[in-house]
Structure formats: structure tokens, C-alpha cells
Short mmCIF file of C-alpha atoms in Angstrom, two decimals:
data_model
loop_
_atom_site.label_atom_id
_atom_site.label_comp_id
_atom_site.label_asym_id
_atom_site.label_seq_id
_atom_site.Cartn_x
_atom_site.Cartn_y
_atom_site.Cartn_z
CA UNK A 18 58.75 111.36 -8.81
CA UNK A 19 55.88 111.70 -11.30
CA UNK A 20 52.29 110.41 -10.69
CA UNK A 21 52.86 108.07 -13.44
CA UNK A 22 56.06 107.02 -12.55
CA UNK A 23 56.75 103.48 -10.94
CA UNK A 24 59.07 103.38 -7.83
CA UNK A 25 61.25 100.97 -10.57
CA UNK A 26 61.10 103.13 -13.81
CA UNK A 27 62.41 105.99 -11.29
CA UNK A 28 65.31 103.82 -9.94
CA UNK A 29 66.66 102.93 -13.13
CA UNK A 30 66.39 106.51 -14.76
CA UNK A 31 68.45 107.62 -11.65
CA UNK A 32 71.12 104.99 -11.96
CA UNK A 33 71.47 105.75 -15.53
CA UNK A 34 71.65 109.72 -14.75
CA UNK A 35 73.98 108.93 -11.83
CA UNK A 36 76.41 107.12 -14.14
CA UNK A 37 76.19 110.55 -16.74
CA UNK A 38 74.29 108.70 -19.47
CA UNK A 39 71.60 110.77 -20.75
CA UNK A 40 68.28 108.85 -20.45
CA UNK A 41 64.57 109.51 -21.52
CA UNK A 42 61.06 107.79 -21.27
CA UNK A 43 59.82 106.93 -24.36
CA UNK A 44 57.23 104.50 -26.91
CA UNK A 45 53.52 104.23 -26.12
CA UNK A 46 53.86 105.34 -22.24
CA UNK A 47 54.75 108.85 -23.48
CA UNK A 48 52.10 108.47 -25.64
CA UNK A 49 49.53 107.55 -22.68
CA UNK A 50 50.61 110.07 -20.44
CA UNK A 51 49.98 112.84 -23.56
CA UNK A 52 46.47 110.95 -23.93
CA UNK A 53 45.92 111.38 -20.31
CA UNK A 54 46.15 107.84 -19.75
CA UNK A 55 48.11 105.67 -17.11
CA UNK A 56 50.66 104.26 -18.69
CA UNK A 57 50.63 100.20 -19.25
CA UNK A 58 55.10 99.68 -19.89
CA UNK A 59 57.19 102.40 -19.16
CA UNK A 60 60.39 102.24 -21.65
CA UNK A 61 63.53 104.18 -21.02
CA UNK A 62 66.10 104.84 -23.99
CA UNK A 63 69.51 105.76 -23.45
CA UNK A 64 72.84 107.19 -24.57
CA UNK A 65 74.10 104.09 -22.67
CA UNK A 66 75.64 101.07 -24.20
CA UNK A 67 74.15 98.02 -23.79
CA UNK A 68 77.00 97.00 -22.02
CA UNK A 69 77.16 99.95 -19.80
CA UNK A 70 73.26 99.55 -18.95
CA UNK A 71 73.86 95.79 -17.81
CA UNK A 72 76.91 96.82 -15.96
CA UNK A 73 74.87 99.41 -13.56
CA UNK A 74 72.24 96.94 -12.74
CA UNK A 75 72.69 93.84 -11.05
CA UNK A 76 69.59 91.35 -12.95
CA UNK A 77 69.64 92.35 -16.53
CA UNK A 78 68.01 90.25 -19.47
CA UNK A 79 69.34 90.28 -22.94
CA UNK A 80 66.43 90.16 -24.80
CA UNK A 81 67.87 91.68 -28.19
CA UNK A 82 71.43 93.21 -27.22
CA UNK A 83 72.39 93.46 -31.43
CA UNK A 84 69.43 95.71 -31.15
CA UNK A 85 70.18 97.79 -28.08
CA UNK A 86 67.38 96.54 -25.92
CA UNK A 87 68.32 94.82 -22.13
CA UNK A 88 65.43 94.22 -19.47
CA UNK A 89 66.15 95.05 -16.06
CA UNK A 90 64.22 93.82 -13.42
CA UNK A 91 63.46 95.62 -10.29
CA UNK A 92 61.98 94.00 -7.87
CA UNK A 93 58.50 92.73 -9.62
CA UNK A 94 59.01 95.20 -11.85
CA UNK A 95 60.39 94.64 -15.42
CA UNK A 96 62.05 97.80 -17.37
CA UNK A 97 62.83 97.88 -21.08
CA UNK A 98 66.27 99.77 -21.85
CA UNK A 99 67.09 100.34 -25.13
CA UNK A 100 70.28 102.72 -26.80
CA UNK A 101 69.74 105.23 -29.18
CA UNK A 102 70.49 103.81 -32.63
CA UNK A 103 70.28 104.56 -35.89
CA UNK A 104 69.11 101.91 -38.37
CA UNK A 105 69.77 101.23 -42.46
CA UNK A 106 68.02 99.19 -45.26
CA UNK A 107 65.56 96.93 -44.96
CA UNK A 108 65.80 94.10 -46.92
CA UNK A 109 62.37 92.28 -45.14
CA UNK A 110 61.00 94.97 -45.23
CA UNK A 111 60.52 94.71 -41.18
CA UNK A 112 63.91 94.10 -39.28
CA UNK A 113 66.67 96.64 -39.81
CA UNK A 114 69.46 94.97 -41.74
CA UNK A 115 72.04 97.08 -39.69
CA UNK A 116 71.70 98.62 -36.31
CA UNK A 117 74.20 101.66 -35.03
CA UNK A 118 73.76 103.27 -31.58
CA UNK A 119 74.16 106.55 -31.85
CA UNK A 120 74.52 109.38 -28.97
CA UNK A 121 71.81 111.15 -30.13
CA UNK A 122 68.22 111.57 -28.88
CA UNK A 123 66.79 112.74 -31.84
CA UNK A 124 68.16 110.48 -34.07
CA UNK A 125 66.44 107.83 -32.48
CA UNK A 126 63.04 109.15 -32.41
CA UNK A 127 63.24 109.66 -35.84
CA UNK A 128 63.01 106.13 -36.81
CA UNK A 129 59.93 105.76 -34.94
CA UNK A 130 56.91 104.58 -36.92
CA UNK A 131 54.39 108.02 -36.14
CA UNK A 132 54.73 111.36 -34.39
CA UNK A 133 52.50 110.46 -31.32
CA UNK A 134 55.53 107.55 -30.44
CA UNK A 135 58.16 109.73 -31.43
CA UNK A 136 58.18 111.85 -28.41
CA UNK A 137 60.37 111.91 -24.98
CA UNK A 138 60.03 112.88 -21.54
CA UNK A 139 63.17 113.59 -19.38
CA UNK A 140 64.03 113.17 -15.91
CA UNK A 141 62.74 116.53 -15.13
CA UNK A 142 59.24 115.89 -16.90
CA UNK A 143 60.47 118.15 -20.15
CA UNK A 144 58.77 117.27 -23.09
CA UNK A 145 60.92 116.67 -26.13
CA UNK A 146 58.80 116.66 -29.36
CA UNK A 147 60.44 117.32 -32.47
CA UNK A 148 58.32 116.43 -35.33
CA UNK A 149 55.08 117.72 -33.39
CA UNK A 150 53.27 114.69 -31.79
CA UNK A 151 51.50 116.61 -28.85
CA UNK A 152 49.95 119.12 -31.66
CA UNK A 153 48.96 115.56 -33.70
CA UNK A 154 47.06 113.91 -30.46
CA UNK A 155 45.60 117.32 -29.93
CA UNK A 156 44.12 116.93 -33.29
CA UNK A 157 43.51 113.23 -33.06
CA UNK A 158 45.73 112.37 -36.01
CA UNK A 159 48.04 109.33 -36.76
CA UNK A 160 50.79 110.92 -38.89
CA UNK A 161 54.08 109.05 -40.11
CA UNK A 162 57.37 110.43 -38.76
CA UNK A 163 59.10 112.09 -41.93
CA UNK A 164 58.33 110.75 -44.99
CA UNK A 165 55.23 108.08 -45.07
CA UNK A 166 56.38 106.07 -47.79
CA UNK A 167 60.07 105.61 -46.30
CA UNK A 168 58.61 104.22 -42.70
CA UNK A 169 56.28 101.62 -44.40
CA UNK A 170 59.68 100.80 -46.82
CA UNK A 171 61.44 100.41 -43.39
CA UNK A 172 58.65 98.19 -41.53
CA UNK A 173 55.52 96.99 -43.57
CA UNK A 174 53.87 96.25 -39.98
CA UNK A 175 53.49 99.67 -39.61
CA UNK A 176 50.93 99.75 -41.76
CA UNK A 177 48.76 97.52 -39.93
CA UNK A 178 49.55 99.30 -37.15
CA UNK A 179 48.18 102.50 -38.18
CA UNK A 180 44.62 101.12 -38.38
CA UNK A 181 44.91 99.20 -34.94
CA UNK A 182 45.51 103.06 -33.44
CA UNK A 183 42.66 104.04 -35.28
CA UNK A 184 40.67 100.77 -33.22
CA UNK A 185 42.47 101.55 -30.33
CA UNK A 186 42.18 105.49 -30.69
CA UNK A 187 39.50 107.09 -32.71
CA UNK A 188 42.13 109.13 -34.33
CA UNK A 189 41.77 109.43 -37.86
CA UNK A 190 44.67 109.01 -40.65
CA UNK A 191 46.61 111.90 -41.98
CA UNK A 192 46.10 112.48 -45.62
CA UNK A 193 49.64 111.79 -47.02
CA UNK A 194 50.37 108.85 -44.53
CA UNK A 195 46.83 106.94 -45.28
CA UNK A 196 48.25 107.59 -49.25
CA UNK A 197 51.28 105.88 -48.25
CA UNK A 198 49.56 102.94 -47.03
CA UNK A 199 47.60 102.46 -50.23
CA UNK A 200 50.68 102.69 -51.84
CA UNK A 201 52.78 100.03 -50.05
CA UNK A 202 49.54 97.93 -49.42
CA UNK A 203 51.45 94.94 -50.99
CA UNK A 204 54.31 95.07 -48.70
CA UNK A 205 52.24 93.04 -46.32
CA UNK A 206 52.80 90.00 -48.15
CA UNK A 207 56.04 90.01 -46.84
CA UNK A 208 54.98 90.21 -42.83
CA UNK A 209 55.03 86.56 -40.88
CA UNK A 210 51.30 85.65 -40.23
CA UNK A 211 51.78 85.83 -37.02
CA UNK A 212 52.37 89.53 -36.66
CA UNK A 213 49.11 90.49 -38.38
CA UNK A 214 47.42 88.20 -36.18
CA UNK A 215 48.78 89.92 -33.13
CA UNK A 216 48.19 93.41 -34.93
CA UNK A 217 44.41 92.47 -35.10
CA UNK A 218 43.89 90.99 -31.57
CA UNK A 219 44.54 94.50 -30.33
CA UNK A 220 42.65 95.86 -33.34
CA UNK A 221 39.57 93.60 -31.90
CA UNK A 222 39.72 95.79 -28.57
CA UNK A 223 39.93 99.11 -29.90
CA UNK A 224 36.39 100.85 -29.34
CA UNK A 225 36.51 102.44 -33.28
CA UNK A 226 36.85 99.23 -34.85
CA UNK A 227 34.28 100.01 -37.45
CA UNK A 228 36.20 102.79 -38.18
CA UNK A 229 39.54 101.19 -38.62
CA UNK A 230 37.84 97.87 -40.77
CA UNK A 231 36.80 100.79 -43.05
CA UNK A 232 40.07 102.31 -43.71
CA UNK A 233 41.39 98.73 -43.77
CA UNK A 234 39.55 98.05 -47.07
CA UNK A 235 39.55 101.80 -48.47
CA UNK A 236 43.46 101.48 -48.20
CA UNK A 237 43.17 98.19 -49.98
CA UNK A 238 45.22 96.54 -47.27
CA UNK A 239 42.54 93.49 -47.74
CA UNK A 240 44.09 92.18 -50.82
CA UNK A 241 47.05 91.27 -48.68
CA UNK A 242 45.61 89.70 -45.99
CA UNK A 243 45.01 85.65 -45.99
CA UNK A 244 41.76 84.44 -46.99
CA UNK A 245 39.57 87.73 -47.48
CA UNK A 246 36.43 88.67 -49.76
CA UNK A 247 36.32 92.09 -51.42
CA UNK A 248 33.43 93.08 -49.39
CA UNK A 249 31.96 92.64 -46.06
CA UNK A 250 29.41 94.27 -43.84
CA UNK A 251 31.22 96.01 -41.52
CA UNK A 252 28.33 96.78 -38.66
CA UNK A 253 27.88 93.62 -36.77
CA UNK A 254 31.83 94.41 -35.39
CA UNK A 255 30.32 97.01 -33.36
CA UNK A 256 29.58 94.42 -31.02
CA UNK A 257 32.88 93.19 -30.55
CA UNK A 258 34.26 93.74 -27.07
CA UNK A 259 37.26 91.12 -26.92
CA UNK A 260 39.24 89.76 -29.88
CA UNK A 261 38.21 86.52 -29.97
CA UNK A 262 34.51 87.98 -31.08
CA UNK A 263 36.12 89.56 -33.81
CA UNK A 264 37.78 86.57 -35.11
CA UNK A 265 34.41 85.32 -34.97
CA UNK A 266 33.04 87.87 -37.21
CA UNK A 267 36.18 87.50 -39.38
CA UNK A 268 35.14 84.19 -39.92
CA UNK A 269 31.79 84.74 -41.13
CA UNK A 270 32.00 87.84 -43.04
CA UNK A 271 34.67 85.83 -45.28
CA UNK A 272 32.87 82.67 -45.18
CA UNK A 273 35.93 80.98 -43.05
CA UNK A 274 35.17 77.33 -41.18
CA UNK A 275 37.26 77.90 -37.64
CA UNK A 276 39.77 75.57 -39.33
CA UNK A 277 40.56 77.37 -42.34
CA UNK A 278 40.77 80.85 -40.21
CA UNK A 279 42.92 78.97 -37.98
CA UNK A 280 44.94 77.68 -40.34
CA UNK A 281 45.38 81.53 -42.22
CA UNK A 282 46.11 83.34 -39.03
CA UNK A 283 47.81 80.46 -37.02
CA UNK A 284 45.57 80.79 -34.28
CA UNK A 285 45.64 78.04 -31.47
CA UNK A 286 43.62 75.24 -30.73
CA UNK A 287 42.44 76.99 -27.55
CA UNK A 288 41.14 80.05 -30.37
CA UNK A 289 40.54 77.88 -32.86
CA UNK A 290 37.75 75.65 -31.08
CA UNK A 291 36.40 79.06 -29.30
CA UNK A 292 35.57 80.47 -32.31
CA UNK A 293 34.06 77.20 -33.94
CA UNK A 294 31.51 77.35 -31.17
CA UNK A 295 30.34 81.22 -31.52
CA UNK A 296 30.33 79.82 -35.14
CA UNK A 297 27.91 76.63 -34.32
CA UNK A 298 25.83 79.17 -32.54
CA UNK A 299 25.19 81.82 -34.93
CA UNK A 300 23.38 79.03 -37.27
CA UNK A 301 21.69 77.23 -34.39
CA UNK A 302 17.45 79.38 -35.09
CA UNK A 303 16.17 77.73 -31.79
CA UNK A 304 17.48 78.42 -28.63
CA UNK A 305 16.60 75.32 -26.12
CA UNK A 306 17.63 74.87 -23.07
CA UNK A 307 20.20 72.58 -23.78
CA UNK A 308 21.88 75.46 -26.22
CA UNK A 309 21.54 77.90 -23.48
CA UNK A 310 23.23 75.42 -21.06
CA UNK A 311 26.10 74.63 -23.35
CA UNK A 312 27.11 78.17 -23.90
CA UNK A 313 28.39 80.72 -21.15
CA UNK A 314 26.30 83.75 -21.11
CA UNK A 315 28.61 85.52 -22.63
CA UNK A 316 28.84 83.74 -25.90
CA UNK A 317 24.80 84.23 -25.44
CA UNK A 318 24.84 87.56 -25.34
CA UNK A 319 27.54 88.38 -28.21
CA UNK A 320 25.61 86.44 -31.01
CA UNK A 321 21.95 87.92 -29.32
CA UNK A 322 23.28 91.22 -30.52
CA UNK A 323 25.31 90.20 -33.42
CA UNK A 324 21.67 88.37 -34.66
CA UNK A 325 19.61 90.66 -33.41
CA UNK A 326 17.60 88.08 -31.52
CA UNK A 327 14.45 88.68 -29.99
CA UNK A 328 15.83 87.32 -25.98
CA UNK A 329 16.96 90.16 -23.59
CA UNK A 330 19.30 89.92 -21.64
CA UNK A 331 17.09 89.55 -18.46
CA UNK A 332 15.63 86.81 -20.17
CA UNK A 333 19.01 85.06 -20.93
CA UNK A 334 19.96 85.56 -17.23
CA UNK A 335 16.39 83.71 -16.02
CA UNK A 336 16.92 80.87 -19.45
CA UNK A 337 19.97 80.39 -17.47
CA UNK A 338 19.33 80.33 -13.80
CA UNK A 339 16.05 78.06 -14.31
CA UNK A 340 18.27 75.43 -15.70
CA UNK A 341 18.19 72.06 -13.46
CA UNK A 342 21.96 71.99 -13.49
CA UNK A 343 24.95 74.78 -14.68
CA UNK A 344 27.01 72.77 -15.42
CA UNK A 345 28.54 68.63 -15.15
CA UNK A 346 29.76 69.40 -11.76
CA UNK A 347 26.23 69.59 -10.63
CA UNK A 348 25.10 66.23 -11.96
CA UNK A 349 24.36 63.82 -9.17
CA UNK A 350 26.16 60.91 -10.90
CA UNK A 351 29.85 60.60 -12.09
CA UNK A 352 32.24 58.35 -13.87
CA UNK A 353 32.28 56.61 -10.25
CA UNK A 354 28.49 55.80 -10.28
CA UNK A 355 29.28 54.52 -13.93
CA UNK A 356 31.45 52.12 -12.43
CA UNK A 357 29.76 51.11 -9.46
CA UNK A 358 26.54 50.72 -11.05
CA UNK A 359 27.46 49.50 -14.40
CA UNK A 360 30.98 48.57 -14.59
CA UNK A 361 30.31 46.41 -17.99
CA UNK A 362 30.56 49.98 -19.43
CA UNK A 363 33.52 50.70 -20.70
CA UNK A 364 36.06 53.16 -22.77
CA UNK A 365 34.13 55.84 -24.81
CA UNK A 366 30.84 54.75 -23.68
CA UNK A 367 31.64 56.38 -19.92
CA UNK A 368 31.43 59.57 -21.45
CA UNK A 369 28.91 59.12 -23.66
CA UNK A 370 26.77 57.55 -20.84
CA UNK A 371 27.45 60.56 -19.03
CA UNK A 372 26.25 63.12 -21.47
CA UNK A 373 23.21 61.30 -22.20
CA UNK A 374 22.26 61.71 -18.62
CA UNK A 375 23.92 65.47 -18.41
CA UNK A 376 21.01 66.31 -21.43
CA UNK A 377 18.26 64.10 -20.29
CA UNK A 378 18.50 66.54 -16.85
CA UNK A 379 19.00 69.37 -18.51
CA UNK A 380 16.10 68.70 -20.65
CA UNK A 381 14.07 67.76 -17.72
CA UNK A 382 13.57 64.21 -18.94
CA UNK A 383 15.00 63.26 -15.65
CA UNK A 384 15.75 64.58 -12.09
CA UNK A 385 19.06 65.29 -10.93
CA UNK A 386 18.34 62.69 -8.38
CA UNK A 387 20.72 59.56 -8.25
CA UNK A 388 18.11 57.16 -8.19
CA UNK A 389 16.21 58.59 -10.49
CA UNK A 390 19.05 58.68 -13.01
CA UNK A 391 19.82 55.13 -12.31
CA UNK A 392 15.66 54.33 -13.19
CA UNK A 393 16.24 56.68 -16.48
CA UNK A 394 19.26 54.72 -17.68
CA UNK A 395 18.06 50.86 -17.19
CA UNK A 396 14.98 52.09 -19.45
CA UNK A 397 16.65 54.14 -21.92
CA UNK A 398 20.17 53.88 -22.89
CA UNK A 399 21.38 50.88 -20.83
CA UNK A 400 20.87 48.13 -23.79
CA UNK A 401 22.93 49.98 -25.92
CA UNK A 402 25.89 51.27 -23.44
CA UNK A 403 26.10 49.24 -20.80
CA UNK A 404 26.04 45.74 -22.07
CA UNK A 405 29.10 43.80 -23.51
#
């Protein structure tokens, strides 16, 4: 068993040998393990039908069995399977149109997108490379399998997947295949929304992703994309470390409102409202207490360097920590107080009563002190909120 092998990956490579189909690891883990990296999903393909692969293992999932692909669970463990196939015309330019499993191993790594996923390890930890992806990660280059043009004709995603490997990588482009993309820029017109948008959330983690947003708009690809301007500044993404940041930076560099960026890239509410916050708080000049309460340190800290503001982070930290309360939980009065003291207050005006007080404390205009509160609210807000 391999260092990088799980005890489930092994059991099902076994089975599968057992049985005399040949099987291989394959995808990104192979990848990883070339990188010197642990690998995240270990994939196995197969000479194996998929009927043959879910009648050796006793919990299978069909998850695409018109495409070869069965899960099998071990234990905690989830495997994908998939048959060697062979695939023809394109008509979406992303799904195959026809899908024939095939016996051979090289055949199916030959349809793979670029030469650094179009590699195989076998039971016996033999590397099988034929179109030279261990050379290619030695030289830190992303290079189409075959012809370029052909694999972005086949799947327009892969396109956008080159310069997430870039984000993700460091590598840099070869020559031909970055041509390619130029080329078939306009294909991605034809991908559903919601693949770019997954394509770029892992683009948003990569550590390069100056470098990728760069070949991103020398390629052109930019014209395709919903809602972007023909030029942005491309430094401020340095300082994105999770892709919700980088939507955020999206969003202003093409002069998006969170709704309209929503909207392009069918983000959800959960994003959506995230990123309409960083937005409030690159415009807010002043930094009071009550901003630094609303906004986790985090969020503080991403727009401090995006801004280049003036606070360190030290500073942040003590804003923070000297605040009378961190947050509502801490208040010392609650929708019950609202009720036992002034139960003529009703509907929306609970809450609103309640964030009065939340700001008045954090603002110091108050203690956090029951009474205190209760003193506060008869003399300030109880004429208009509490009374029918």
C-alpha cells in the first residue's frame, strides 16, 4: 500500500484486479502525488463495465452510469469508478454527445483536458504517461492533450480551467494551448453560469491569482464573461485568500452592486449579502466603533489591506477587544426584557428597540447594565417605540 493510498482506494483497486479488470488511479490525485502533494479524491478508471464494477461491490451509487462513472462507498470512504471510454462530437460544446467504453487505457487519457491529468498510476505504483505530463509539471506548464483547439471544441470549460491551474498552480500556459484559448474565447458563451462561477471560486484560492486574472484578459476570455469592463486593476486581488473576497473585488473592479453580481453569476443569498457587506465597507472613510463591532475581524482586515488603511492589525485586535459588548448575545437585555418591561411594544419595533440599545452600548451612550438600559430607553426612544 502506498503512502498516499487510502485503506478504501486500495480495497477497491484489489477487487477490481481480483476480478481481472485492469484498473488505474487517475484525474487530479495523480496529478498531486506528481506535485508532491497529498492527494484530496482518489479516482480509479477501469476496463470494467459499469455493470461489472457495481456487481463486485456491495453499496454502489449511480451517479452518471451513460457516462461510465459509479461511486462506491467504503466504509466513510467514497470512491469514484469510471470505464475507459471514448467520446464523439460535441454539439454543447461541453457534454459528449456519445459515450463508448473502450478497453483501452490510453484511449481514455487521451480525452483528458491537459497532460498533467492525463497520466496513470497502476497497482504496482508504475507511472503511465504518454503524452509527457511528468516532463510538463517539471517545467511548470499547463499544456492541452493533443491538439489545443480540438479539447476546447470538445469542452469550452476547459478553458476556464486552464487559468484556475494557473491560480491554483503558478504554472504558466504553453504557447500553442494559451493560442487556442484566444481562439475559442467565444465558446464560453455557451457554458451554464453556473460552471464559471464554480471555475472561479477555486480560481479565488489559487495563490497566483494575479497571474491567472492577467492571462484571463490577455486571452480575451473577458468578453465572454457576464457583466465585465475591458479593464481593471488587477493588484488589490493579491489580497484575496478565500473566494468570497474575490467576488468582492469582482464586484468593484466592474462596478457590480452585490445584486447585479449575484444575479450574473447566480450566487446565493448567503454570497450575495456577504459580499454586499465587504462592499458597504470599502466606502464607509471612518471606522467607529460601531463599524468595527458590526464586522468580524476578518472582513476588517481584508478591506485594511485592500484600502491600504492606516489601522494595523494590532490595532484592529485592541478596536475590537475594547468594545463594551462582541456581539447581541452580550447585551444585558433581550426580547424578554422588551416584554416584561414594555409589552405595549410590539412587531418590528422589538427589534428595532433592541438595536437602538445594542448601538447606544456599543457607542458607550449607555452601560450594559439592565437598569441602566431601562433609564436610557424611558428618556430616549420610549415615546416613539413603546407607546401605542
Amino acid at each position: 500500500m502506498f503512502k498516499w493510498e487510502t485503506e478504501g482506494s486500495r480495497f477497491v483497486m484489489e477487487r477490481l484486479l481480483e476480478a481481472g479488470h485492469e484498473a488505474v488511479y487517475v484525474g487530479g490525485a495523480v496529478r498531486d502525488i506528481a506535485l508532491g502533494l497529498t492527494p484530496k479524491d482518489i479516482d480509479i478508471a477501469t476496463a470494467a463495465t459499469p455493470e461489472e464494477i457495481e456487481a463486485l461491490f456491495r453499496r454502489t451509487i449511480d451517479v452518471g452510469k451513460e457516462h461510465g462513472t459509479i461511486i462506491v462507498l467504503v466504509g466513510e470512504e467514497q470512491l469514484e469508478v469510471t470505464t475507459y471510454r471514448s467520446e464523439s462530437t460535441y454539439s454543447d460544446y461541453r457534454r459528449p454527445d456519445k459515450v463508448t467504453f473502450v478497453r483501452s487505457l490510453h484511449e481514455d487519457l487521451k480525452r483528458r483536458d491537459f497532460t498533467m491529468n492525463a497520466m496513470a498510476i497502476n497497482h504496482e505504483g508504475r507511472w503511465i504517461d504518454p503524452f509527457n505530463g511528468l516532463f510538463h509539471i517539471e517545467k511548470r506548464t499547463i499544456q492541452a492533450v493533443g491538439q489545443a483547439d480540438e479539447r476546447f471544441e470538445e469542452d469550452a470549460l476547459r478553458i476556464i480551467r486552464a487559468v484556475r491551474f494557473v491560480s491554483t498552480l503558478g504554472f504558466t500556459i504553453e504557447s500553442e494551448t494559451q493560442r487556442a484559448m484566444k481562439k475559442h474565447a467565444s465558446l464560453l458563451s455557451h457554458l451554464a453560469v453556473e460552471r464559471i462561477k464554480q471555475e472561479f471560486d477555486k480560481m479565488f484560492r489559487g495563490d497566483y491569482l494575479v497571474q491567472a486574472l492577467r492571462i484571463l484578459y490577455e486571452t480575451g476570455l473577458h468578453h465572454y464573461l457576464p457583466e465585465t469592463k475591458e479593464e481593471i486593476t488587477l493588484e488589490s486581488f493579491e489580497y484575496v485568500e478565500q473566494p468570497i473576497e474575490g467576488w468582492v473585488l469582482w464586484a468593484q473592479c466592474h462596478q457590480l452592486a452585490s445584486t447585479e453580481l449575484a444575479r450574473a453569476y447566480k450566487l446565493s443569498k448567503k454570497e450575495r449579502e456577504a459580499i454586499a457587506r465587504y462592499l458597504t465597507l470599502l466606502q464607509e472613510q471612518e471606522w467607529t466603533p460601531w463599524i468595527v463591532y458590526c464586522y468580524s475581524l476578518d472582513e476588517l482586515l481584508f478591506v485594511r489591506r485592500v484600502n491600504a488603511r492606516c489601522e494595523t492589525e494590532s490595532e484592529l485586535r485592541q478596536m475590537k477587544e475594547r468594545l463594551p459588548i462582541q456581539s447581541k448575545r452580550d447585551l444585558a437585555f433581550d426580547g424578554r426584557d422588551v416584554k416584561q418591561y414594555y409589552p405595549n411594544c410590539r412587531g418590528k419595533n422589538i427589534g428595532q428597540l433592541l438595536e437602538e440599545i445594542e448601538r447606544a452600548v456599543v457607542l458607550q451612550k449607555v452601560s450594559n447594565d439592565t437598569e441602566e438600559i431601562i433609564e436610557w430607553v424611558n428618556e430616549h426612544v420610549y415615546e416613539r417605540l413603546c407607546i401605542k
